[in-house]
DNA sequence: ATCTTTTATGCAACATTGTTGCGTTTATGT
DNA sequence: ACATAAACGCAACAATGTTGCATAAAAGAT
């Protein structure tokens, strides 16, 4: 399904920047920091990028993969709905090339601690990605 | 051991702001966002707080517990050295009161994924803390 | 206690990102 | 093509991060 139809299905109007952001995030199937998005989409106003990201997050099309060094990384959602973001996956950042990707793992990571109630767990792993392993 | 001696042991000069930050983070044994530190330490310059945090992180006395909504949360280290930050713990954020604490768990969270090498894993859990469970 | 030297601090300045208001433009159904 | 609700672009401001540099303070030597 192309970006335009994805947007229509979530009740969002089809605009250039929305299509552009979905395509930008879809290219490498990896998370991009805000700064990269701004460079890629320099023909659009910064505010528009900001509000578009909010809208796409709100409708469950993208998610904030991680925040690091004051940069937010955004990635496509694989199985979120307008009502529920469902991220049972690990965010992996490569220390070599700084790329961030969502790793879909089967294993559930459970965690139980007395006296507190845990609703959700976020896991961020760091290491070396497959591409960088090959080149070094 | 008091803040002054902790600083001397890591080869850091004992200054007002360093003592103040260590004491601020030591009070509730919980992580504080940068903004809170700045309010608490308003008699000091913003730049000084910034550089002091860097110095304390560098020497393994404090660590950045998490970044969320463009706020960095800082907490005391329990067993880090000048050479190695060793954080085998979970960062827990309460959705009710927004407090962040380090939970020291015994369980090791292992994760293995083909084709990549994982060096470290960070876990952030969200839910309701013991204090908020009692009051609701 | 004073001096010296190294280090830390405060101030100014600028970059980046987040955020809101508002007038103008655009997307979509009629 | 038109009307209208929504999105966009611009201006403006806040918060945090970051650096350079002159001044002040800490630690060891005298």
GROMACS .gro file of C-alpha atoms in nm, chain A residues 71-127:
model
   57
   71UNK     CA    1   1.766   1.404   1.918
   72UNK     CA    2   1.443   1.215   1.874
   73UNK     CA    3   1.454   0.922   1.635
   74UNK     CA    4   1.137   0.843   1.442
   75UNK     CA    5   1.042   0.519   1.272
   76UNK     CA    6   0.747   0.364   1.093
   77UNK     CA    7   0.508   0.160   1.301
   78UNK     CA    8   0.454  -0.194   1.189
   79UNK     CA    9   0.135  -0.288   1.366
   80UNK     CA   10  -0.004   0.010   1.550
   81UNK     CA   11  -0.359   0.137   1.520
   82UNK     CA   12  -0.501   0.483   1.573
   83UNK     CA   13  -0.595   0.380   1.922
   84UNK     CA   14  -0.297   0.184   2.036
   85UNK     CA   15   0.073   0.201   1.982
   86UNK     CA   16   0.196  -0.154   2.014
   87UNK     CA   17   0.572  -0.169   2.026
   88UNK     CA   18   0.686  -0.505   2.133
   89UNK     CA   19   1.022  -0.458   1.982
   90UNK     CA   20   1.373  -0.353   2.065
   91UNK     CA   21   1.536  -0.037   1.940
   92UNK     CA   22   1.891  -0.098   1.834
   93UNK     CA   23   2.152   0.169   1.782
   94UNK     CA   24   2.479   0.095   1.610
   95UNK     CA   25   2.775   0.256   1.782
   96UNK     CA   26   2.970   0.266   1.456
   97UNK     CA   27   2.731   0.421   1.206
   98UNK     CA   28   2.473   0.560   1.452
   99UNK     CA   29   2.190   0.397   1.261
  100UNK     CA   30   1.883   0.303   1.462
  101UNK     CA   31   1.654   0.021   1.372
  102UNK     CA   32   1.355  -0.156   1.519
  103UNK     CA   33   1.422  -0.522   1.587
  104UNK     CA   34   1.117  -0.739   1.604
  105UNK     CA   35   1.185  -1.010   1.852
  106UNK     CA   36   0.961  -1.294   1.946
  107UNK     CA   37   1.079  -1.318   2.303
  108UNK     CA   38   0.872  -1.133   2.559
  109UNK     CA   39   1.076  -0.950   2.817
  110UNK     CA   40   0.898  -0.982   3.144
  111UNK     CA   41   0.988  -0.788   3.452
  112UNK     CA   42   0.830  -0.797   3.790
  113UNK     CA   43   0.923  -0.585   4.088
  114UNK     CA   44   0.751  -0.585   4.428
  115UNK     CA   45   0.546  -0.282   4.532
  116UNK     CA   46   0.527  -0.124   4.189
  117UNK     CA   47   0.310  -0.181   3.884
  118UNK     CA   48   0.483  -0.193   3.547
  119UNK     CA   49   0.271  -0.101   3.246
  120UNK     CA   50   0.527  -0.093   2.969
  121UNK     CA   51   0.891  -0.164   2.905
  122UNK     CA   52   1.122  -0.003   2.654
  123UNK     CA   53   1.443  -0.169   2.554
  124UNK     CA   54   1.729  -0.001   2.374
  125UNK     CA   55   2.026  -0.208   2.272
  126UNK     CA   56   2.357  -0.076   2.147
  127UNK     CA   57   2.629  -0.248   1.957
   0.00000   0.00000   0.00000
